[in-house]
Amino acid sequence: MPDAGAAQPRGVPLHAVFAVPDFRRLWVIGLVIFGVRWLETTAVGIFVYQEQGSALLVAFMMLLRLVPMALLGAFLGAWAERVERRTALLIMVIGSFGASLALGVLALAEALQVWHLALAILINGVSWAADNPVRRMMLGQVVGADRMSTAMSVDVGTNNASRMLGPVLGGLLLATTGIAGAFLLSALCYLLAIAAALRLNYRNDMPASAGSVLSRVTAGITLVLAERRLMAVMLITLIYNIFAWPTMSMIPVIGQDRLMLGPQGVGVLTSMDGIGAFFGAVIIAWYARSTHYGHLFVGGVASYCAMMVLFALLPHALPSGSALLLAGLGGSGFSIMQTTLVFLATPPEMRSRVLGLLSVCIGVGPLGFVHLGLLADAIGAHHAVALSAAEGLLALWLTRRWWRSLL
């Protein structure tokens, strides 16, 4: 079993990964996927609320992206081992391009319906579920284990940058060109990603004996259960996605009802987590060493939960925003090391299927949203956020026998 602590003894400069042509192409594809995701999430949310007037339906549209992760993540990971990954990546991007183009054309014809959006979101959700075992697996392969942390820092930093800019662009396009403009721009961006995918030189070796998808999924689960470090990553990912990440959905509610902020103030407050995560990714890219990986992963979740408790309970906007900024810093450590640790702790021939299982753990997010929503109805939004984040800290403490192996 590869030792995570043996890789990357000191920080690798950013130019070392950008010097790899295939890394640049995969980075461009990720940039498009991330940017379009946040652009379309904003545009869809506003459109659905204007058309239906239902906040519940807006939330359903957001959660629909996670359903393929939970249901298909493990099988997509096993499937990715049986196909050439460049081909799989092309299928993913072309599918998303087709969905965005179809929505844009329907919107131009004034025939766009909510069910069209739901179907397209499911298609994009499948691509998202396959991102870990396909594109991020390729990232690790083209840069090598010694530069994996830096590569993931760049990838996660790009995601967080798009999280700050994508919603702004989505709202601007919706206001100026309508939802047709948002989807047609998305389709245009996907053409750039397709061009980058076609230029990839990377090709993976196909297994001599593929075996059935189910048997490969079973073998991946067996490996995770037997390897304490992999089990720790999966458990902490479950904790983060059930108790920590869903708390972000209550920022607008707390901003308006508890901190008495207007729309602009709520927008600034909501962006603080993304800003913190972006700068956290930059810092990790420059300074993180292999001996820091486990501490960044576990400590990132712990600090995220602790800062969300503070955010929920502090009565003033400035300290609450500062808590969100620090939560973002911690969250970046978790996001970067999540894939990095799995990649380093898994034998090469098993990486795709284990990364698929990681997608399943990420896909349990809807359970966290339901849990938080029930709490918010019962005790109020800010108390619900504080309690959910505190439950995350408790769950971390209860699982310490596993994650100690990462430190």
mmCIF file of C-alpha atoms in Angstrom:
data_model
loop_
_atom_site.group_PDB
_atom_site.id
_atom_site.type_symbol
_atom_site.label_atom_id
_atom_site.label_comp_id
_atom_site.label_asym_id
_atom_site.label_seq_id
_atom_site.Cartn_x
_atom_site.Cartn_y
_atom_site.Cartn_z
ATOM 1 C CA MET A 1 0.000 0.000 0.000
ATOM 2 C CA PRO A 2 1.479 3.384 -0.969
ATOM 3 C CA ASP A 3 2.374 5.612 1.945
ATOM 4 C CA ALA A 4 0.857 9.111 1.781
ATOM 5 C CA GLY A 5 3.610 10.377 3.996
ATOM 6 C CA ALA A 6 6.265 9.334 1.508
ATOM 7 C CA ALA A 7 5.057 11.669 -1.225
ATOM 8 C CA GLN A 8 5.867 15.339 -1.755
ATOM 9 C CA PRO A 9 8.392 16.041 1.057
ATOM 10 C CA ARG A 10 8.095 19.785 0.474
ATOM 11 C CA GLY A 11 5.825 22.166 -1.353
ATOM 12 C CA VAL A 12 5.832 21.923 -5.160
ATOM 13 C CA PRO A 13 5.654 25.279 -6.994
ATOM 14 C CA LEU A 14 2.616 25.964 -9.155
ATOM 15 C CA HIS A 15 4.635 26.218 -12.363
ATOM 16 C CA ALA A 16 5.718 22.593 -11.876
ATOM 17 C CA VAL A 17 2.188 21.345 -12.546
ATOM 18 C CA PHE A 18 1.300 23.953 -15.174
ATOM 19 C CA ALA A 19 4.414 22.890 -17.083
ATOM 20 C CA VAL A 20 2.621 19.603 -17.840
ATOM 21 C CA PRO A 21 0.533 20.155 -21.024
ATOM 22 C CA ASP A 22 -2.118 17.590 -20.124
ATOM 23 C CA PHE A 23 -2.522 19.130 -16.683
ATOM 24 C CA ARG A 24 -3.294 22.482 -18.326
ATOM 25 C CA ARG A 25 -5.896 20.855 -20.551
ATOM 26 C CA LEU A 26 -7.532 19.018 -17.646
ATOM 27 C CA TRP A 27 -7.463 22.240 -15.636
ATOM 28 C CA VAL A 28 -9.292 24.090 -18.442
ATOM 29 C CA ILE A 29 -11.927 21.335 -18.527
ATOM 30 C CA GLY A 30 -12.353 21.610 -14.751
ATOM 31 C CA LEU A 31 -12.582 25.395 -15.000
ATOM 32 C CA VAL A 32 -15.428 25.088 -17.500
ATOM 33 C CA ILE A 33 -17.252 22.416 -15.485
ATOM 34 C CA PHE A 34 -16.982 24.379 -12.233
ATOM 35 C CA GLY A 35 -17.844 27.754 -13.752
ATOM 36 C CA VAL A 36 -20.860 26.470 -15.677
ATOM 37 C CA ARG A 37 -22.089 24.584 -12.618
ATOM 38 C CA TRP A 38 -22.279 27.709 -10.461
ATOM 39 C CA LEU A 39 -23.530 29.898 -13.325
ATOM 40 C CA GLU A 40 -26.378 27.517 -14.117
ATOM 41 C CA THR A 41 -27.194 26.872 -10.452
ATOM 42 C CA THR A 42 -27.852 30.579 -9.948
ATOM 43 C CA ALA A 43 -29.766 31.001 -13.209
ATOM 44 C CA VAL A 44 -31.903 27.902 -12.602
ATOM 45 C CA GLY A 45 -32.673 28.915 -9.017
ATOM 46 C CA ILE A 46 -33.863 32.380 -10.009
ATOM 47 C CA PHE A 47 -35.833 31.090 -13.028
ATOM 48 C CA VAL A 48 -37.598 28.332 -11.084
ATOM 49 C CA TYR A 49 -38.524 30.659 -8.251
ATOM 50 C CA GLN A 50 -39.876 33.248 -10.685
ATOM 51 C CA GLU A 51 -41.883 30.622 -12.557
ATOM 52 C CA GLN A 52 -43.149 28.535 -9.642
ATOM 53 C CA GLY A 53 -42.711 30.702 -6.545
ATOM 54 C CA SER A 54 -41.547 27.672 -4.562
ATOM 55 C CA ALA A 55 -38.393 27.789 -2.454
ATOM 56 C CA LEU A 56 -38.765 24.039 -1.898
ATOM 57 C CA LEU A 57 -38.610 23.427 -5.651
ATOM 58 C CA VAL A 58 -35.488 25.595 -5.898
ATOM 59 C CA ALA A 59 -33.840 23.491 -3.168
ATOM 60 C CA PHE A 60 -34.945 20.314 -4.964
ATOM 61 C CA MET A 61 -33.202 21.481 -8.138
ATOM 62 C CA MET A 62 -29.969 22.034 -6.209
ATOM 63 C CA LEU A 63 -30.141 18.644 -4.525
ATOM 64 C CA LEU A 64 -30.952 16.858 -7.790
ATOM 65 C CA ARG A 65 -27.305 17.270 -8.835
ATOM 66 C CA LEU A 66 -26.244 15.078 -5.908
ATOM 67 C CA VAL A 67 -28.602 12.159 -6.579
ATOM 68 C CA PRO A 68 -26.384 10.549 -9.291
ATOM 69 C CA MET A 69 -23.406 10.732 -6.930
ATOM 70 C CA ALA A 70 -25.184 8.777 -4.219
ATOM 71 C CA LEU A 71 -26.787 6.240 -6.554
ATOM 72 C CA LEU A 72 -24.189 5.814 -9.294
ATOM 73 C CA GLY A 73 -20.838 6.969 -7.876
ATOM 74 C CA ALA A 74 -19.555 3.489 -7.018
ATOM 75 C CA PHE A 75 -20.619 2.029 -10.377
ATOM 76 C CA LEU A 76 -19.179 4.950 -12.333
ATOM 77 C CA GLY A 77 -15.861 4.401 -10.555
ATOM 78 C CA ALA A 78 -15.828 0.736 -11.587
ATOM 79 C CA TRP A 79 -16.978 1.617 -15.110
ATOM 80 C CA ALA A 80 -14.153 4.147 -15.478
ATOM 81 C CA GLU A 81 -11.639 1.294 -15.184
ATOM 82 C CA ARG A 82 -13.164 -0.484 -18.176
ATOM 83 C CA VAL A 83 -12.994 2.426 -20.624
ATOM 84 C CA GLU A 84 -10.309 4.708 -21.925
ATOM 85 C CA ARG A 85 -10.519 7.739 -19.604
ATOM 86 C CA ARG A 86 -10.027 10.356 -22.294
ATOM 87 C CA THR A 87 -13.014 8.846 -24.107
ATOM 88 C CA ALA A 88 -15.029 8.824 -20.874
ATOM 89 C CA LEU A 89 -14.169 12.470 -20.237
ATOM 90 C CA LEU A 90 -15.260 13.388 -23.760
ATOM 91 C CA ILE A 91 -18.573 11.589 -23.231
ATOM 92 C CA MET A 92 -19.110 13.534 -19.997
ATOM 93 C CA VAL A 93 -18.368 16.934 -21.510
ATOM 94 C CA ILE A 94 -20.307 16.307 -24.726
ATOM 95 C CA GLY A 95 -23.322 15.169 -22.691
ATOM 96 C CA SER A 96 -23.244 18.367 -20.618
ATOM 97 C CA PHE A 97 -22.782 20.441 -23.793
ATOM 98 C CA GLY A 98 -25.842 18.813 -25.358
ATOM 99 C CA ALA A 99 -27.944 19.432 -22.245
ATOM 100 C CA SER A 100 -27.008 23.138 -22.028
ATOM 101 C CA LEU A 101 -27.509 23.668 -25.764
ATOM 102 C CA ALA A 102 -30.939 22.007 -25.663
ATOM 103 C CA LEU A 103 -32.022 24.193 -22.743
ATOM 104 C CA GLY A 104 -30.779 27.310 -24.518
ATOM 105 C CA VAL A 105 -32.719 26.444 -27.682
ATOM 106 C CA LEU A 106 -35.874 25.667 -25.676
ATOM 107 C CA ALA A 107 -35.544 28.973 -23.845
ATOM 108 C CA LEU A 108 -35.161 30.861 -27.136
ATOM 109 C CA ALA A 109 -38.333 29.165 -28.373
ATOM 110 C CA GLU A 110 -40.064 30.124 -25.086
ATOM 111 C CA ALA A 111 -40.808 26.448 -24.508
ATOM 112 C CA LEU A 112 -38.572 25.843 -21.481
ATOM 113 C CA GLN A 113 -40.269 23.955 -18.659
ATOM 114 C CA VAL A 114 -39.119 23.074 -15.151
ATOM 115 C CA TRP A 115 -39.001 19.374 -16.011
ATOM 116 C CA HIS A 116 -36.540 20.168 -18.819
ATOM 117 C CA LEU A 117 -34.260 21.756 -16.224
ATOM 118 C CA ALA A 118 -34.630 18.773 -13.884
ATOM 119 C CA LEU A 119 -33.650 16.337 -16.652
ATOM 120 C CA ALA A 120 -30.620 18.420 -17.651
ATOM 121 C CA ILE A 121 -29.523 18.728 -14.016
ATOM 122 C CA LEU A 122 -29.621 14.940 -13.686
ATOM 123 C CA ILE A 123 -27.441 14.573 -16.803
ATOM 124 C CA ASN A 124 -24.941 17.094 -15.438
ATOM 125 C CA GLY A 125 -25.129 15.335 -12.071
ATOM 126 C CA VAL A 126 -23.889 12.125 -13.699
ATOM 127 C CA SER A 127 -20.928 14.033 -15.136
ATOM 128 C CA TRP A 128 -20.220 15.513 -11.703
ATOM 129 C CA ALA A 129 -20.358 12.047 -10.122
ATOM 130 C CA ALA A 130 -17.827 10.789 -12.671
ATOM 131 C CA ASP A 131 -15.439 13.717 -12.139
ATOM 132 C CA ASN A 132 -13.491 12.050 -9.294
ATOM 133 C CA PRO A 133 -12.872 8.653 -10.943
ATOM 134 C CA VAL A 134 -12.251 10.152 -14.394
ATOM 135 C CA ARG A 135 -10.897 13.713 -14.594
ATOM 136 C CA ARG A 136 -9.309 13.942 -11.139
ATOM 137 C CA MET A 137 -7.892 10.454 -11.545
ATOM 138 C CA MET A 138 -6.281 11.692 -14.773
ATOM 139 C CA LEU A 139 -4.930 14.768 -12.955
ATOM 140 C CA GLY A 140 -3.069 12.539 -10.538
ATOM 141 C CA GLN A 141 -1.786 10.315 -13.300
ATOM 142 C CA VAL A 142 -0.380 13.116 -15.468
ATOM 143 C CA VAL A 143 1.363 15.042 -12.643
ATOM 144 C CA GLY A 144 2.442 12.078 -10.488
ATOM 145 C CA ALA A 145 1.934 11.357 -6.800
ATOM 146 C CA ASP A 146 4.655 13.801 -5.717
ATOM 147 C CA ARG A 147 2.724 16.732 -7.222
ATOM 148 C CA MET A 148 -0.817 15.541 -6.490
ATOM 149 C CA SER A 149 -1.383 17.928 -3.573
ATOM 150 C CA THR A 150 -0.383 20.968 -5.637
ATOM 151 C CA ALA A 151 -2.534 19.814 -8.552
ATOM 152 C CA MET A 152 -5.551 19.378 -6.270
ATOM 153 C CA SER A 153 -4.887 22.767 -4.656
ATOM 154 C CA VAL A 154 -5.070 24.394 -8.088
ATOM 155 C CA ASP A 155 -8.203 22.408 -8.974
ATOM 156 C CA VAL A 156 -10.011 23.227 -5.730
ATOM 157 C CA GLY A 157 -8.868 26.853 -5.909
ATOM 158 C CA THR A 158 -10.348 27.061 -9.395
ATOM 159 C CA ASN A 159 -13.620 25.633 -8.107
ATOM 160 C CA ASN A 160 -13.773 28.225 -5.343
ATOM 161 C CA ALA A 161 -12.902 31.074 -7.704
ATOM 162 C CA SER A 162 -15.749 29.991 -9.989
ATOM 163 C CA ARG A 163 -17.980 29.801 -6.912
ATOM 164 C CA MET A 164 -17.352 33.503 -6.365
ATOM 165 C CA LEU A 165 -17.704 34.586 -10.002
ATOM 166 C CA GLY A 166 -20.192 32.086 -11.469
ATOM 167 C CA PRO A 167 -23.256 33.258 -9.487
ATOM 168 C CA VAL A 168 -22.515 36.904 -10.331
ATOM 169 C CA LEU A 169 -22.276 36.085 -14.050
ATOM 170 C CA GLY A 170 -25.391 33.914 -13.907
ATOM 171 C CA GLY A 171 -27.451 36.685 -12.315
ATOM 172 C CA LEU A 172 -26.106 39.265 -14.774
ATOM 173 C CA LEU A 173 -26.926 37.093 -17.816
ATOM 174 C CA LEU A 174 -30.398 36.323 -16.512
ATOM 175 C CA ALA A 175 -31.091 40.025 -16.051
ATOM 176 C CA THR A 176 -29.748 41.072 -19.471
ATOM 177 C CA THR A 177 -30.269 38.166 -21.890
ATOM 178 C CA GLY A 178 -32.703 35.918 -20.061
ATOM 179 C CA ILE A 179 -32.090 32.300 -19.179
ATOM 180 C CA ALA A 180 -31.427 31.485 -22.858
ATOM 181 C CA GLY A 181 -28.255 33.582 -22.727
ATOM 182 C CA ALA A 182 -27.035 31.738 -19.623
ATOM 183 C CA PHE A 183 -27.436 28.299 -21.205
ATOM 184 C CA LEU A 184 -26.053 29.288 -24.601
ATOM 185 C CA LEU A 185 -22.957 30.742 -22.928
ATOM 186 C CA SER A 186 -22.644 27.463 -21.000
ATOM 187 C CA ALA A 187 -22.780 25.520 -24.271
ATOM 188 C CA LEU A 188 -20.111 27.779 -25.748
ATOM 189 C CA CYS A 189 -17.875 27.170 -22.732
ATOM 190 C CA TYR A 190 -18.358 23.411 -23.075
ATOM 191 C CA LEU A 191 -17.058 23.672 -26.657
ATOM 192 C CA LEU A 192 -13.804 24.977 -25.157
ATOM 193 C CA ALA A 193 -13.711 21.989 -22.806
ATOM 194 C CA ILE A 194 -14.347 19.576 -25.694
ATOM 195 C CA ALA A 195 -11.475 21.118 -27.638
ATOM 196 C CA ALA A 196 -9.175 20.706 -24.603
ATOM 197 C CA ALA A 197 -10.265 17.071 -24.161
ATOM 198 C CA LEU A 198 -9.570 16.280 -27.813
ATOM 199 C CA ARG A 199 -5.996 17.557 -27.410
ATOM 200 C CA LEU A 200 -5.225 15.316 -24.421
ATOM 201 C CA ASN A 201 -2.261 13.010 -24.944
ATOM 202 C CA TYR A 202 -2.997 10.867 -21.882
ATOM 203 C CA ARG A 203 -4.179 7.313 -22.491
ATOM 204 C CA ASN A 204 -4.599 4.736 -19.760
ATOM 205 C CA ASP A 205 -3.856 1.036 -20.117
ATOM 206 C CA MET A 206 -6.940 -1.118 -20.268
ATOM 207 C CA PRO A 207 -7.106 -4.018 -17.750
ATOM 208 C CA ALA A 208 -6.390 -7.445 -19.207
ATOM 209 C CA SER A 209 -9.369 -8.935 -17.375
ATOM 210 C CA ALA A 210 -12.083 -6.417 -16.711
ATOM 211 C CA GLY A 211 -14.482 -8.527 -14.668
ATOM 212 C CA SER A 212 -18.018 -7.415 -13.877
ATOM 213 C CA VAL A 213 -18.800 -3.927 -12.609
ATOM 214 C CA LEU A 214 -20.465 -5.363 -9.516
ATOM 215 C CA SER A 215 -17.439 -7.483 -8.613
ATOM 216 C CA ARG A 216 -15.195 -4.436 -8.966
ATOM 217 C CA VAL A 217 -17.474 -2.358 -6.742
ATOM 218 C CA THR A 218 -17.424 -5.148 -4.153
ATOM 219 C CA ALA A 219 -13.621 -5.309 -4.303
ATOM 220 C CA GLY A 220 -13.426 -1.539 -3.783
ATOM 221 C CA ILE A 221 -15.707 -1.693 -0.746
ATOM 222 C CA THR A 222 -13.658 -4.570 0.680
ATOM 223 C CA LEU A 223 -10.460 -2.556 0.283
ATOM 224 C CA VAL A 224 -11.942 0.502 1.986
ATOM 225 C CA LEU A 225 -13.188 -1.570 4.922
ATOM 226 C CA ALA A 226 -9.781 -3.227 5.304
ATOM 227 C CA GLU A 227 -7.600 -0.092 4.957
ATOM 228 C CA ARG A 228 -7.945 2.195 7.992
ATOM 229 C CA ARG A 229 -6.777 5.349 6.153
ATOM 230 C CA LEU A 230 -9.308 4.931 3.369
ATOM 231 C CA MET A 231 -12.030 4.212 5.893
ATOM 232 C CA ALA A 232 -11.071 7.387 7.734
ATOM 233 C CA VAL A 233 -11.358 9.484 4.567
ATOM 234 C CA MET A 234 -14.797 8.050 3.789
ATOM 235 C CA LEU A 235 -16.080 8.564 7.334
ATOM 236 C CA ILE A 236 -14.882 12.160 7.520
ATOM 237 C CA THR A 237 -16.358 12.853 4.070
ATOM 238 C CA LEU A 238 -19.702 11.532 5.328
ATOM 239 C CA ILE A 239 -19.455 13.726 8.429
ATOM 240 C CA TYR A 240 -18.646 16.834 6.391
ATOM 241 C CA ASN A 241 -21.457 16.314 3.890
ATOM 242 C CA ILE A 242 -24.107 15.486 6.496
ATOM 243 C CA PHE A 243 -23.308 17.957 9.281
ATOM 244 C CA ALA A 244 -21.017 20.677 7.886
ATOM 245 C CA TRP A 245 -21.547 21.539 4.217
ATOM 246 C CA PRO A 246 -25.387 21.850 4.365
ATOM 247 C CA THR A 247 -25.058 24.653 6.931
ATOM 248 C CA MET A 248 -24.021 26.982 4.089
ATOM 249 C CA SER A 249 -27.594 26.888 2.779
ATOM 250 C CA MET A 250 -28.759 28.848 5.828
ATOM 251 C CA ILE A 251 -26.405 31.814 5.328
ATOM 252 C CA PRO A 252 -29.026 33.888 3.429
ATOM 253 C CA VAL A 253 -31.655 33.126 6.068
ATOM 254 C CA ILE A 254 -29.383 34.048 8.983
ATOM 255 C CA GLY A 255 -28.095 37.106 7.122
ATOM 256 C CA GLN A 256 -31.597 38.463 6.670
ATOM 257 C CA ASP A 257 -33.398 37.361 9.834
ATOM 258 C CA ARG A 258 -30.643 37.508 12.472
ATOM 259 C CA LEU A 259 -28.036 39.939 11.110
ATOM 260 C CA MET A 260 -30.622 42.236 9.454
ATOM 261 C CA LEU A 261 -28.719 42.511 6.160
ATOM 262 C CA GLY A 262 -30.141 43.568 2.814
ATOM 263 C CA PRO A 263 -29.650 41.680 -0.456
ATOM 264 C CA GLN A 264 -26.208 43.178 -1.103
ATOM 265 C CA GLY A 265 -25.054 42.428 2.422
ATOM 266 C CA VAL A 266 -26.304 38.852 2.161
ATOM 267 C CA GLY A 267 -24.433 38.480 -1.140
ATOM 268 C CA VAL A 268 -21.179 39.645 0.444
ATOM 269 C CA LEU A 269 -21.737 37.394 3.461
ATOM 270 C CA THR A 270 -22.391 34.378 1.220
ATOM 271 C CA SER A 271 -19.161 34.960 -0.699
ATOM 272 C CA MET A 272 -16.942 34.954 2.412
ATOM 273 C CA ASP A 273 -16.701 31.164 2.562
ATOM 274 C CA GLY A 274 -15.613 31.002 -1.087
ATOM 275 C CA ILE A 275 -13.033 33.750 -0.573
ATOM 276 C CA GLY A 276 -11.548 31.934 2.402
ATOM 277 C CA ALA A 277 -11.495 28.630 0.517
ATOM 278 C CA PHE A 278 -9.762 30.226 -2.474
ATOM 279 C CA PHE A 279 -6.953 31.721 -0.417
ATOM 280 C CA GLY A 280 -6.686 28.521 1.600
ATOM 281 C CA ALA A 281 -6.095 26.582 -1.616
ATOM 282 C CA VAL A 282 -3.369 29.035 -2.669
ATOM 283 C CA ILE A 283 -1.615 28.739 0.702
ATOM 284 C CA ILE A 284 -1.762 24.939 0.624
ATOM 285 C CA ALA A 285 -0.442 24.862 -2.936
ATOM 286 C CA TRP A 286 2.652 26.829 -1.908
ATOM 287 C CA TYR A 287 3.422 25.500 1.559
ATOM 288 C CA ALA A 288 1.797 22.108 2.232
ATOM 289 C CA ARG A 289 4.111 19.129 2.789
ATOM 290 C CA SER A 290 3.183 15.475 2.878
ATOM 291 C CA THR A 291 3.420 15.431 6.682
ATOM 292 C CA HIS A 292 0.642 18.059 6.764
ATOM 293 C CA TYR A 293 -1.886 16.167 4.653
ATOM 294 C CA GLY A 294 -3.767 14.337 7.410
ATOM 295 C CA HIS A 295 -3.772 17.355 9.721
ATOM 296 C CA LEU A 296 -5.129 19.595 6.951
ATOM 297 C CA PHE A 297 -7.862 17.069 6.189
ATOM 298 C CA VAL A 298 -9.074 16.350 9.708
ATOM 299 C CA GLY A 299 -8.312 19.805 11.069
ATOM 300 C CA GLY A 300 -10.077 21.378 8.095
ATOM 301 C CA VAL A 301 -13.365 19.692 8.962
ATOM 302 C CA ALA A 302 -12.958 20.419 12.684
ATOM 303 C CA SER A 303 -12.236 24.116 12.097
ATOM 304 C CA TYR A 304 -15.070 24.370 9.559
ATOM 305 C CA CYS A 305 -17.576 23.008 12.077
ATOM 306 C CA ALA A 306 -16.228 25.199 14.901
ATOM 307 C CA MET A 307 -16.382 28.349 12.751
ATOM 308 C CA MET A 308 -19.935 27.572 11.632
ATOM 309 C CA VAL A 309 -20.990 27.336 15.282
ATOM 310 C CA LEU A 310 -19.487 30.784 15.835
ATOM 311 C CA PHE A 311 -21.058 32.170 12.661
ATOM 312 C CA ALA A 312 -24.498 31.013 13.747
ATOM 313 C CA LEU A 313 -24.278 32.369 17.288
ATOM 314 C CA LEU A 314 -22.456 35.680 16.775
ATOM 315 C CA PRO A 315 -25.012 38.536 16.650
ATOM 316 C CA HIS A 316 -23.134 40.972 14.388
ATOM 317 C CA ALA A 317 -22.279 40.853 10.683
ATOM 318 C CA LEU A 318 -18.540 41.600 10.839
ATOM 319 C CA PRO A 319 -17.540 38.819 13.268
ATOM 320 C CA SER A 320 -19.989 36.432 11.589
ATOM 321 C CA GLY A 321 -18.431 37.142 8.200
ATOM 322 C CA SER A 322 -14.966 36.636 9.668
ATOM 323 C CA ALA A 323 -16.068 33.245 10.995
ATOM 324 C CA LEU A 324 -17.261 32.290 7.496
ATOM 325 C CA LEU A 325 -13.929 33.377 6.031
ATOM 326 C CA LEU A 326 -12.088 31.112 8.486
ATOM 327 C CA ALA A 327 -14.546 28.298 7.791
ATOM 328 C CA GLY A 328 -13.622 28.572 4.115
ATOM 329 C CA LEU A 329 -9.927 28.325 4.960
ATOM 330 C CA GLY A 330 -10.559 25.104 6.864
ATOM 331 C CA GLY A 331 -12.863 23.738 4.193
ATOM 332 C CA SER A 332 -10.151 24.123 1.563
ATOM 333 C CA GLY A 333 -7.883 21.765 3.513
ATOM 334 C CA PHE A 334 -10.615 19.157 3.567
ATOM 335 C CA SER A 335 -11.489 19.552 -0.131
ATOM 336 C CA ILE A 336 -7.904 19.339 -1.364
ATOM 337 C CA MET A 337 -6.755 16.464 0.805
ATOM 338 C CA GLN A 338 -9.920 14.427 0.325
ATOM 339 C CA THR A 339 -8.959 13.245 -3.179
ATOM 340 C CA THR A 340 -5.213 13.499 -2.550
ATOM 341 C CA LEU A 341 -5.279 11.070 0.389
ATOM 342 C CA VAL A 342 -7.431 8.557 -1.486
ATOM 343 C CA PHE A 343 -5.127 8.720 -4.510
ATOM 344 C CA LEU A 344 -2.002 8.155 -2.427
ATOM 345 C CA ALA A 345 -3.415 5.463 -0.136
ATOM 346 C CA THR A 346 -4.940 3.304 -2.894
ATOM 347 C CA PRO A 347 -3.119 0.874 -5.221
ATOM 348 C CA PRO A 348 -3.096 2.272 -8.777
ATOM 349 C CA GLU A 349 -5.324 -0.464 -10.179
ATOM 350 C CA MET A 350 -8.020 0.306 -7.569
ATOM 351 C CA ARG A 351 -8.021 4.108 -7.628
ATOM 352 C CA SER A 352 -10.944 4.698 -9.980
ATOM 353 C CA ARG A 353 -13.355 2.478 -8.063
ATOM 354 C CA VAL A 354 -12.315 3.910 -4.661
ATOM 355 C CA LEU A 355 -12.715 7.459 -6.003
ATOM 356 C CA GLY A 356 -16.163 6.354 -7.167
ATOM 357 C CA LEU A 357 -16.961 5.298 -3.603
ATOM 358 C CA LEU A 358 -15.759 8.711 -2.465
ATOM 359 C CA SER A 359 -18.353 10.246 -4.802
ATOM 360 C CA VAL A 360 -21.018 8.162 -3.058
ATOM 361 C CA CYS A 361 -19.983 9.609 0.304
ATOM 362 C CA ILE A 362 -20.188 13.106 -1.164
ATOM 363 C CA GLY A 363 -23.611 12.288 -2.595
ATOM 364 C CA VAL A 364 -25.172 11.768 0.848
ATOM 365 C CA GLY A 365 -25.455 15.571 1.073
ATOM 366 C CA PRO A 366 -29.268 15.531 0.657
ATOM 367 C CA LEU A 367 -29.558 13.710 3.982
ATOM 368 C CA GLY A 368 -27.737 16.619 5.602
ATOM 369 C CA PHE A 369 -30.049 19.162 3.988
ATOM 370 C CA VAL A 370 -33.128 17.279 5.234
ATOM 371 C CA HIS A 371 -31.605 17.011 8.710
ATOM 372 C CA LEU A 372 -30.800 20.724 8.805
ATOM 373 C CA GLY A 373 -34.188 21.711 7.409
ATOM 374 C CA LEU A 374 -36.035 19.752 10.088
ATOM 375 C CA LEU A 375 -33.868 21.328 12.777
ATOM 376 C CA ALA A 376 -34.434 24.820 11.363
ATOM 377 C CA ASP A 377 -38.200 24.338 11.400
ATOM 378 C CA ALA A 378 -38.044 23.140 14.989
ATOM 379 C CA ILE A 379 -35.550 25.545 16.647
ATOM 380 C CA GLY A 380 -34.772 28.294 14.124
ATOM 381 C CA ALA A 381 -32.088 28.618 11.433
ATOM 382 C CA HIS A 382 -29.174 29.929 13.527
ATOM 383 C CA HIS A 383 -29.675 27.394 16.310
ATOM 384 C CA ALA A 384 -30.009 24.625 13.687
ATOM 385 C CA VAL A 385 -26.684 25.589 12.074
ATOM 386 C CA ALA A 386 -24.932 25.695 15.440
ATOM 387 C CA LEU A 387 -26.366 22.325 16.474
ATOM 388 C CA SER A 388 -25.594 20.622 13.163
ATOM 389 C CA ALA A 389 -21.984 21.854 13.198
ATOM 390 C CA ALA A 390 -21.633 20.775 16.849
ATOM 391 C CA GLU A 391 -22.928 17.333 15.854
ATOM 392 C CA GLY A 392 -20.177 17.262 13.251
ATOM 393 C CA LEU A 393 -17.559 17.920 15.934
ATOM 394 C CA LEU A 394 -19.057 15.143 18.066
ATOM 395 C CA ALA A 395 -19.022 12.730 15.120
ATOM 396 C CA LEU A 396 -15.363 13.586 14.507
ATOM 397 C CA TRP A 397 -14.516 12.797 18.112
ATOM 398 C CA LEU A 398 -16.395 9.480 17.939
ATOM 399 C CA THR A 399 -14.491 8.394 14.810
ATOM 400 C CA ARG A 400 -11.019 9.325 16.087
ATOM 401 C CA ARG A 401 -9.902 5.657 16.174
ATOM 402 C CA TRP A 402 -9.939 5.723 12.359
ATOM 403 C CA TRP A 403 -8.638 9.182 11.485
ATOM 404 C CA ARG A 404 -5.697 8.977 13.873
ATOM 405 C CA SER A 405 -4.110 6.783 11.203
ATOM 406 C CA LEU A 406 -3.956 9.856 8.928
ATOM 407 C CA LEU A 407 -1.955 12.008 11.390
#
